[in-house]
Short mmCIF file of C-alpha atoms in Angstrom, two decimals:
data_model
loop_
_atom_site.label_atom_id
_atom_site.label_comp_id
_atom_site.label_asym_id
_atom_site.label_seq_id
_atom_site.Cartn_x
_atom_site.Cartn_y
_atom_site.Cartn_z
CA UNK A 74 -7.52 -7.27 -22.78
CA UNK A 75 -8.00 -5.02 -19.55
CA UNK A 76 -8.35 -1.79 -21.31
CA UNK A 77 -11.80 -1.61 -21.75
CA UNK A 78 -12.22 -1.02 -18.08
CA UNK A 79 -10.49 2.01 -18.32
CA UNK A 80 -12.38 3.90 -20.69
CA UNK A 81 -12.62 7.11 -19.27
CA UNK A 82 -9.70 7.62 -18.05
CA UNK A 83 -7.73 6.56 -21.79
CA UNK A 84 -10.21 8.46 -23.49
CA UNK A 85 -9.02 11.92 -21.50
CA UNK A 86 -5.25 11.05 -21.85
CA UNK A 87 -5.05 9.65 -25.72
CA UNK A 88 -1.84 11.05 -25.95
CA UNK A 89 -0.20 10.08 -22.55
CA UNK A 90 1.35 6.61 -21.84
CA UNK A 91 0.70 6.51 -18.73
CA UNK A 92 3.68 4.49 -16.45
CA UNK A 93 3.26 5.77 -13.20
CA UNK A 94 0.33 3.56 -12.11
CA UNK A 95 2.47 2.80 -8.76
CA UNK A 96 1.97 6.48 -8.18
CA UNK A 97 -1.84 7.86 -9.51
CA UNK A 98 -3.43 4.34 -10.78
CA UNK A 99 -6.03 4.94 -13.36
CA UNK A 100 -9.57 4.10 -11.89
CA UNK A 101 -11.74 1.86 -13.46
CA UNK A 102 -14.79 3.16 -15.54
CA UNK A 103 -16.94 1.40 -12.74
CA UNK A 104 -15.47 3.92 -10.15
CA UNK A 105 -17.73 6.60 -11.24
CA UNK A 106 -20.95 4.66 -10.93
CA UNK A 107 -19.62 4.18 -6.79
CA UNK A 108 -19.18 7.66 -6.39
CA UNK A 109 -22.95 8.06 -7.63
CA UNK A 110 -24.10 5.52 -5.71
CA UNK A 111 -22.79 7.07 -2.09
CA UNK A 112 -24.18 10.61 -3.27
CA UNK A 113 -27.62 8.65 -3.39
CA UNK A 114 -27.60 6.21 -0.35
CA UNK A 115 -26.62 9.32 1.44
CA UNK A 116 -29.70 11.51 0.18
CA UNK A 117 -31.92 8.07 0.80
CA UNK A 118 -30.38 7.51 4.40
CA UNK A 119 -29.95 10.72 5.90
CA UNK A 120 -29.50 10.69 9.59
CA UNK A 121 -29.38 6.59 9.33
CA UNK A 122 -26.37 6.45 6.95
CA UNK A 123 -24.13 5.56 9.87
CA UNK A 124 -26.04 2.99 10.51
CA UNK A 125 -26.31 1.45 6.57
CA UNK A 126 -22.59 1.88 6.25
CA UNK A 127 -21.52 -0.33 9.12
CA UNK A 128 -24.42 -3.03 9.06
CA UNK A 129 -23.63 -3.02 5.15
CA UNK A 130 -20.48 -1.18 3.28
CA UNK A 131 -17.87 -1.66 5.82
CA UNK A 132 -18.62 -5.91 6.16
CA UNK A 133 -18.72 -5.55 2.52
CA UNK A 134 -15.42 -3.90 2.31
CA UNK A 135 -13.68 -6.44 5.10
CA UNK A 136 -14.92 -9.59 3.02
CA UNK A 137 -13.81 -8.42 -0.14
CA UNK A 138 -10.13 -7.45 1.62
CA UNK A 139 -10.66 -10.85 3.43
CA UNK A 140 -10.44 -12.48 -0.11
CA UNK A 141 -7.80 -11.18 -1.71
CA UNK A 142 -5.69 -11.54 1.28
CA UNK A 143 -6.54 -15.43 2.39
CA UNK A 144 -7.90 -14.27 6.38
CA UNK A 145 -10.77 -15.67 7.97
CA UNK A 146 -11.93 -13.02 10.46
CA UNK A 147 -12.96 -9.92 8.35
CA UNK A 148 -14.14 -7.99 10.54
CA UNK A 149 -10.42 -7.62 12.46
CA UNK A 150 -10.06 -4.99 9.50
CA UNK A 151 -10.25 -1.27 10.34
CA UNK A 152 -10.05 1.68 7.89
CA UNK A 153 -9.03 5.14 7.68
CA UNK A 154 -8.38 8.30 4.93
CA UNK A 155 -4.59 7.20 5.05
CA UNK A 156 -1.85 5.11 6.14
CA UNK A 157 -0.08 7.49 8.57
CA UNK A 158 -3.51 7.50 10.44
CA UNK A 159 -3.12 3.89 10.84
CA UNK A 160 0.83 3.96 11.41
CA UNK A 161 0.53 6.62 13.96
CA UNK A 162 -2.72 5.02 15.79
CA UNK A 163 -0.77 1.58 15.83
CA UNK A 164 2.52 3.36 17.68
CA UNK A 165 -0.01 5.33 19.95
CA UNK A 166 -0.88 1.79 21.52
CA UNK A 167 2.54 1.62 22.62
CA UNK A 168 3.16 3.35 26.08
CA UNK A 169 4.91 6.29 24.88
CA UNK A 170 5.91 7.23 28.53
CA UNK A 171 8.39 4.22 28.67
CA UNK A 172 11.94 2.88 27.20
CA UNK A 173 10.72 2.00 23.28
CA UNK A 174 13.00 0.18 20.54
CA UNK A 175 11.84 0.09 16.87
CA UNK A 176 13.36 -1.47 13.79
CA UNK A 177 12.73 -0.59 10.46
CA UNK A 178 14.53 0.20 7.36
CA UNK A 179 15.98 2.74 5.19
CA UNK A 180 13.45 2.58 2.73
CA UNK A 181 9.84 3.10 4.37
CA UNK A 182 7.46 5.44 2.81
CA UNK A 183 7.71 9.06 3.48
CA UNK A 184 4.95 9.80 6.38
CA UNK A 185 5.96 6.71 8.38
CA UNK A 186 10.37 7.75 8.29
CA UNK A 187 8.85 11.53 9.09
CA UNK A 188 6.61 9.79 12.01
CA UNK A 189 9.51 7.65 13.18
CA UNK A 190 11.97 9.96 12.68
CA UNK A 191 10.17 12.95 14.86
CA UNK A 192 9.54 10.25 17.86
CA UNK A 193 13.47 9.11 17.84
CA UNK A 194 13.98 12.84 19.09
CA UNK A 195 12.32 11.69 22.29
CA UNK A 196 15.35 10.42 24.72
CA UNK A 197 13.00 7.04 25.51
CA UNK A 198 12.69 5.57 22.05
CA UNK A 199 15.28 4.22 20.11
CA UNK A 200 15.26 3.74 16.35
CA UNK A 201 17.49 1.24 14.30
CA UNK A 202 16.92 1.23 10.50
CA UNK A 203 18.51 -2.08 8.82
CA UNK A 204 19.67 -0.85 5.19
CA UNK A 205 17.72 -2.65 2.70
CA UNK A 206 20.45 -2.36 0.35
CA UNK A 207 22.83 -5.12 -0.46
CA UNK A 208 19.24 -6.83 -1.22
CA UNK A 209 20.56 -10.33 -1.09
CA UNK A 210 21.15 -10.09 2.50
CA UNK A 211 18.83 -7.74 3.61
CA UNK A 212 16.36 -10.43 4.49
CA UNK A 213 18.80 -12.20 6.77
CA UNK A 214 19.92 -8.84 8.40
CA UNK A 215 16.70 -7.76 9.42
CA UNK A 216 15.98 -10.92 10.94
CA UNK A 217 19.54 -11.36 13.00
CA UNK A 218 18.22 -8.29 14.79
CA UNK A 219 14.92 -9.96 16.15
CA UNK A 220 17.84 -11.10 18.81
CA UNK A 221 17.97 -7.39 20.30
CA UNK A 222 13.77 -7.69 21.09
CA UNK A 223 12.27 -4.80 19.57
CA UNK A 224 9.02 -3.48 20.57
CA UNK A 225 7.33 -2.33 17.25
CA UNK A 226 8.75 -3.83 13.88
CA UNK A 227 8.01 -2.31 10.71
CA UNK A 228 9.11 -3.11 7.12
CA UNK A 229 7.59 -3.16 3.56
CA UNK A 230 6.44 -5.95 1.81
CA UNK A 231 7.43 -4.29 -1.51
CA UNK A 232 10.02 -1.01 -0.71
CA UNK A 233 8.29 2.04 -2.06
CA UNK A 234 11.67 3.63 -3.39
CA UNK A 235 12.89 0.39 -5.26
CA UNK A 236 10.21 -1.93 -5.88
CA UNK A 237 11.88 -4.46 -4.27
CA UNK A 238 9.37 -7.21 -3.02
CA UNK A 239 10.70 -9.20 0.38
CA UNK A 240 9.92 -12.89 -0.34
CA UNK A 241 10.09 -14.25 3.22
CA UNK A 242 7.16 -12.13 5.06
CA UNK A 243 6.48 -15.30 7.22
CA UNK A 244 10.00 -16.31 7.93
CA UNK A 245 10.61 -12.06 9.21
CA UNK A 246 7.42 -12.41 11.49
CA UNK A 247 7.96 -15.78 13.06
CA UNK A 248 11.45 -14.41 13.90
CA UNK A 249 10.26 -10.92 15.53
CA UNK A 250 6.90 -11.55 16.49
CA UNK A 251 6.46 -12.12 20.54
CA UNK A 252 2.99 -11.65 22.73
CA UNK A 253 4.13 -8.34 24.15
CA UNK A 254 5.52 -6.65 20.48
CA UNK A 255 3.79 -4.97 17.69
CA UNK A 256 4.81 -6.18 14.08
CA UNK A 257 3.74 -4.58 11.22
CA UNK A 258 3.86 -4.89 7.71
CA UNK A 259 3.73 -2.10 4.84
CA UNK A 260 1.55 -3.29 2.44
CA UNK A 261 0.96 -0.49 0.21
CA UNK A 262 2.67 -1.88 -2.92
CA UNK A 263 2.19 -5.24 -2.56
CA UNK A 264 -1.91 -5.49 -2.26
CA UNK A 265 -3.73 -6.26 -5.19
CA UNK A 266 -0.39 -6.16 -6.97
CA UNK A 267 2.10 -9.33 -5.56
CA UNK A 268 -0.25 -12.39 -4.96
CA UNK A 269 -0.12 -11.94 -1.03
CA UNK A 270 -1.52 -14.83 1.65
CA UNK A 271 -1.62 -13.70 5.10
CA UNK A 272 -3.61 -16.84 6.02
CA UNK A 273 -0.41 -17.74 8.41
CA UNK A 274 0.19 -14.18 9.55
CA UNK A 275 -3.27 -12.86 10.42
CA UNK A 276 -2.71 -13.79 14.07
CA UNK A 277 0.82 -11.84 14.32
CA UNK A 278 1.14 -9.33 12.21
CA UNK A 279 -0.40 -6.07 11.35
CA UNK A 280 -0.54 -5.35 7.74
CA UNK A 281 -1.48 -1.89 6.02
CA UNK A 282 -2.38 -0.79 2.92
CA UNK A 283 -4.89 1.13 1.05
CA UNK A 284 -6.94 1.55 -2.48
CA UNK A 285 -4.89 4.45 -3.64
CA UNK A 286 -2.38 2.23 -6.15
CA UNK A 287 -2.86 -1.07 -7.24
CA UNK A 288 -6.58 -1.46 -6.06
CA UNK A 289 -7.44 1.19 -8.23
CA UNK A 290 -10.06 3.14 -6.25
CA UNK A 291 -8.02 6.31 -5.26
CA UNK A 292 -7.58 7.69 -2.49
CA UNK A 293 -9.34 7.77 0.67
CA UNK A 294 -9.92 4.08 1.41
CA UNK A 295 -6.55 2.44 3.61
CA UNK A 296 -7.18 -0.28 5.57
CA UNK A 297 -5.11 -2.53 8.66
CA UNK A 298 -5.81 -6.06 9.19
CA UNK A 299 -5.03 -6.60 12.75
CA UNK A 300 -4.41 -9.70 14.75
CA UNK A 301 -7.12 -10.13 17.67
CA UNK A 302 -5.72 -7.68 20.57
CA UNK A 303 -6.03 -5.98 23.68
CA UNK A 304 -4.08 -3.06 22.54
CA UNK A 305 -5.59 0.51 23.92
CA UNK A 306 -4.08 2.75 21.07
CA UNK A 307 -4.28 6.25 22.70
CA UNK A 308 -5.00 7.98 19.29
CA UNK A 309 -8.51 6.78 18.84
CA UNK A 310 -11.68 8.14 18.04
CA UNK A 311 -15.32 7.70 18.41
CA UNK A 312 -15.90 5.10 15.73
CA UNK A 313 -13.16 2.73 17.91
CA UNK A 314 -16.43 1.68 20.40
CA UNK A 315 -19.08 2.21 17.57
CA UNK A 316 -20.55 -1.10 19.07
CA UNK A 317 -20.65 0.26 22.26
CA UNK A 318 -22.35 3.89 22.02
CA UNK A 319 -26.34 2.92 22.91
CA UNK A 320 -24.57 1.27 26.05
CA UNK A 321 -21.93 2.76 27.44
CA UNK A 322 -22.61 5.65 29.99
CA UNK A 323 -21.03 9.01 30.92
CA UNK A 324 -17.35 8.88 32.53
CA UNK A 325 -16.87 5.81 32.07
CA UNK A 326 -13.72 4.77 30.82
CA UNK A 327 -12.81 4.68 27.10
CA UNK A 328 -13.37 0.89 25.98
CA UNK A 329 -12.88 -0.47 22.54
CA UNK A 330 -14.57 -2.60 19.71
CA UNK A 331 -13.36 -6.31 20.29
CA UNK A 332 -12.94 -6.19 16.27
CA UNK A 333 -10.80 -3.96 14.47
CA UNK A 334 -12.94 -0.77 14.94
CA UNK A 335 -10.45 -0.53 17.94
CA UNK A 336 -8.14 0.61 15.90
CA UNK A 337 -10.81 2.99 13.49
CA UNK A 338 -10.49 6.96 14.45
CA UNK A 339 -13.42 9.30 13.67
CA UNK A 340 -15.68 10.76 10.75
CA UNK A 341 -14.60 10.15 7.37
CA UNK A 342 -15.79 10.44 4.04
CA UNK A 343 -17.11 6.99 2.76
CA UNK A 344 -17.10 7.94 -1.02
CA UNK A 345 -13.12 6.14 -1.36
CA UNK A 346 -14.43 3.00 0.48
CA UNK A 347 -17.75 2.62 -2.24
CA UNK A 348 -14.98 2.78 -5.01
CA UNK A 349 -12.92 0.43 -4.03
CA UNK A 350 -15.90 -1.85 -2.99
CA UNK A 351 -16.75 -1.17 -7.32
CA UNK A 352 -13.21 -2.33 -8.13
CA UNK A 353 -12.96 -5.51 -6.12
CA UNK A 354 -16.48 -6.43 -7.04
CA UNK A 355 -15.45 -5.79 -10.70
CA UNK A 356 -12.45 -8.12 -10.65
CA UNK A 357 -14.14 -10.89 -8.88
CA UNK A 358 -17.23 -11.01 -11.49
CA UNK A 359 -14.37 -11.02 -14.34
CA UNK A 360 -12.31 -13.30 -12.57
CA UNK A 361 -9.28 -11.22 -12.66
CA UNK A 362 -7.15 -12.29 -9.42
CA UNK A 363 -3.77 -10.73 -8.21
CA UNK A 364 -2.23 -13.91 -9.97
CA UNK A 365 -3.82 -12.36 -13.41
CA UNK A 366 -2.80 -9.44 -12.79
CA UNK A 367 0.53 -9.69 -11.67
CA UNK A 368 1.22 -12.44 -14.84
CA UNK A 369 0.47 -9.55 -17.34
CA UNK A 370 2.79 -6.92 -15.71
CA UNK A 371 5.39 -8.76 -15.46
CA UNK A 372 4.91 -9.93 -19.06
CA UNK A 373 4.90 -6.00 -19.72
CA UNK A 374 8.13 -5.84 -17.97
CA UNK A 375 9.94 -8.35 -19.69
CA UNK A 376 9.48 -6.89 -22.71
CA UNK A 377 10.23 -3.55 -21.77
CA UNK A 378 13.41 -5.24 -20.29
CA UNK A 379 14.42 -6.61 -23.08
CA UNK A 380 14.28 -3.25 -25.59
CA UNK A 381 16.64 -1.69 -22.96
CA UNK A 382 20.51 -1.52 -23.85
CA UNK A 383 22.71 -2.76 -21.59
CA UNK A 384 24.51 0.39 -20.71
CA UNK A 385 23.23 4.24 -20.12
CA UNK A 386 20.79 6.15 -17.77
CA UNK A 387 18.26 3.63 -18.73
CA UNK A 388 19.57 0.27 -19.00
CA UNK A 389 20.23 -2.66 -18.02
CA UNK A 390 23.21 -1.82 -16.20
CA UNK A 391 20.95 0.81 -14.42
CA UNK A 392 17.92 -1.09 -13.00
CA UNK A 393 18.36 -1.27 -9.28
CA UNK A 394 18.27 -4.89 -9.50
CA UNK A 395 18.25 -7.39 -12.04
CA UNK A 396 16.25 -10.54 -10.99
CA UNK A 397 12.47 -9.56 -12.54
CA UNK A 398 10.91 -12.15 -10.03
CA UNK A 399 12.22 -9.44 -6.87
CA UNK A 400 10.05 -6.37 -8.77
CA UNK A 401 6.75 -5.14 -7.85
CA UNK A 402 4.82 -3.17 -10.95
CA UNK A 403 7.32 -0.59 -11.32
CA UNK A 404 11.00 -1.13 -12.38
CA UNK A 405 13.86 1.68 -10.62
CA UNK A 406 16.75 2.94 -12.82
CA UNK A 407 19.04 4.90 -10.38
CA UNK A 408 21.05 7.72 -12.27
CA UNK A 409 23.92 9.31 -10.99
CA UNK A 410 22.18 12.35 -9.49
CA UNK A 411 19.12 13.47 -8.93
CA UNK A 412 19.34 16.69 -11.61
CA UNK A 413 20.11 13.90 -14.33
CA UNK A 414 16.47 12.80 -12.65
CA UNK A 415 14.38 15.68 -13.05
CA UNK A 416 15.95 16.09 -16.59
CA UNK A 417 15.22 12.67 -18.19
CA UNK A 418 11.64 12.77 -16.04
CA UNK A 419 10.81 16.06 -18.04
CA UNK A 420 12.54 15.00 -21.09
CA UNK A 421 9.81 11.92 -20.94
CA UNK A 422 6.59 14.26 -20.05
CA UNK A 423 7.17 16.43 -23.19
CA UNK A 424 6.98 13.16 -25.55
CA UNK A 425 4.05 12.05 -23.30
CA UNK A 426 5.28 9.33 -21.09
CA UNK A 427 4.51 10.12 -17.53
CA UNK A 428 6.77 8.45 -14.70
CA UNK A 429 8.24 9.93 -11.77
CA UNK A 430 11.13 9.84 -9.69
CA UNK A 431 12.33 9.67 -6.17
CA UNK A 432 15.91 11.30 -5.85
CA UNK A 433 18.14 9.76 -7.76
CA UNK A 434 16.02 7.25 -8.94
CA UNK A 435 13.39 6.71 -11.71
CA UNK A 436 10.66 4.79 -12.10
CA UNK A 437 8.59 2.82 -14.17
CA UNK A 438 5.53 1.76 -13.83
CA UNK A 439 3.45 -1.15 -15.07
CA UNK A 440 -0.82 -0.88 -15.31
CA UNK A 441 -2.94 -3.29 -16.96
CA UNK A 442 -4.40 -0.74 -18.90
CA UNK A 443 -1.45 -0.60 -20.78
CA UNK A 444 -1.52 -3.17 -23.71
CA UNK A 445 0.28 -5.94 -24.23
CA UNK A 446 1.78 -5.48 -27.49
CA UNK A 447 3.17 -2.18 -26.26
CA UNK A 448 6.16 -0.92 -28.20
CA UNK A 449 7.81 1.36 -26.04
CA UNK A 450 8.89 2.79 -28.93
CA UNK A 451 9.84 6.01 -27.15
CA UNK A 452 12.88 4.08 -25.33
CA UNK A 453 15.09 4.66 -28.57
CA UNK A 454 14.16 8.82 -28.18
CA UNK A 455 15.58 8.32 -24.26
CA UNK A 456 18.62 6.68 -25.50
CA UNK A 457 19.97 8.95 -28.26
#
């Protein structure tokens, strides 16, 4: 159904079943085309390719985003090489200098817990992290604390180390959100994978994400939307007042885009951004929405569900958690240590099935360039 997008990338792994798309997604074939195409608008452009890519790629870019994610104002979305960039950037328009609190959880994505936990050091910021684990509560946990007034919220929409998806994004905002916080949303496994409408949040929250998983064009291309602000982030770079240069004059002081350039840092390299731009354009000429998408994983789930016994490493018993509705595109077994992980991980790459694992935990994950009648024979190999 899907597969013939995904030509080149099946043709040089006929061997490989390939489940770690929540990790290294395969790239449509039309990816390649995109990186041609920024090779020659660059060579046709020259010293005017600034001036191309923001009048034309970047709008281009915003409205596709804009789309898929049910905002109005596109052009409140900023981008950068990665999410830290954008995490980091977003705390920097805190003032640093004073008494901070932050709440998160246990489960954020490396870069941001590193970020976080580096800046708890400081004596003036506080850090609370709400487990996310019993998961049938953790919803109503996190949002008990918006009673303690926090200054910068951050959680995931779907937790990185489970593939847990929260349900209640609105219900979490509404309850932190106040005109002098910063709440922001982790987006990375969620976009272009869980149907997601921000059309009520777009004023609120921040949310983050990027084209390096589910969107299929690799990395390079992450992206905030950001609610219309007067925040001065104070790690910020010259594309932040790209509107500005031809007017502004020497010493002055450092303004910002009213759009979200303010929150854009310096030169990058466009290439990820023309990809992605390929793969959005491809799914809305084929009509293949989130909804689509997300309808055929989790058919592909089900079934791979439903071969597992209901007992051993892989089971089951196993799964992190059992309701298929709470699971991104990739399904977590946690083993009892993290050596029985690297074993069963390289017991799985030797018959060709390539998934990977976060401590004790392994996981599985779903493409759409995997087909539908999919056997999964190797499961009965991983449970002798």
């Amino acid at each position: 159904m899907f597969q013939k997008y995904y030509s080149r990338f099946l043709n040089q792994n006929p061997d490989k079943l390939h489940m770690a798309s929540h990790s290294h997604h395969y790239w449509p074939d039309c990816t390649r085309e995109a990186m041609i195409q920024y090779w020659d608008d660059s060579a046709k452009y020259v010293d005017e390719k600034w001036g191309y890519i923001f009048s034309q790629i970047i709008p281009k870019a915003q409205n596709l985003i804009a789309d898929v994610l049910n905002i109005e104002n596109s052009d409140l979305i900023s981008f950068a090489p990665n999410t830290h960039e954008l995490d980091f950037r977003l705390l920097s328009a805190l003032d640093l200098r004073k008494e901070i609190k932050v709440l998160t959880t246990d489960s954020e994505y490396h870069s941001f817990e590193r970020q976080i936990q580096r800046l708890s050091e400081w004596s003036n910021i506080e850090v609370v992290k709400v487990p996310v684990h019993p998961f049938e509560t953790f919803e109503e946990r996190f949002i008990e604390k918006a009673e303690e007034n926090f200054d910068f919220v951050f959680f995931s929409h779907v937790f990185f180390n489970s593939g847990l998806v929260v349900k209640n994004l609105e219900k979490i905002v509404e309850a932190h959100w106040r005109e002098d916080n910063i709440v922001a949303i982790d987006g990375y496994h969620g976009f272009m994978a869980v149907p997601t409408d921000l059309s009520k949040l777009q004023n609120k929250a921040f949310y983050i994400a990027g084209s390096y998983k589910y969107a299929q064009g690799g990395e390079g291309c992450c992206f905030m939307v950001c609610p219309q602000t007067n925040l001065r982030p104070l790690q910020t770079g010259w594309f932040a007042e790209m509107d500005q240069l031809d007017t502004k004059e020497e010493g002055q002081n450092v303004t910002y885009s009213k759009n979200g350039l303010r929150f854009a840092g310096a030169t990058i390299d466009f290439s990820p951004m023309y990809r992605l731009i390929s793969v959005l354009e491809l799914f809305k000429k084929e009509n293949i929405t989130v909804s689509k998408i997300h309808l055929y994983v989790q058919k592909l789930q089900k079934k791979f569900y439903d071969l597992l016994p209901d007992e051993g490493s892989i089971s089951k018993e196993s799964l992190i958690y059992q309701d298929l509705d709470l699971h991104g595109h990739f399904l977590t077994f946690q083993l009892d240590s993290h050596e029985e992980a690297v074993s069963l991980n390289k017991k799985l790459k030797e018959m060709g099935v390539l998934v990977d694992y976060r401590a004790n935990r392994i996981r599985f994950g779903f493409g759409i360039y995997l087909k539908e009648n999919e056997t999964f024979n190797f499961l009965t190999e991983v449970f002798e």
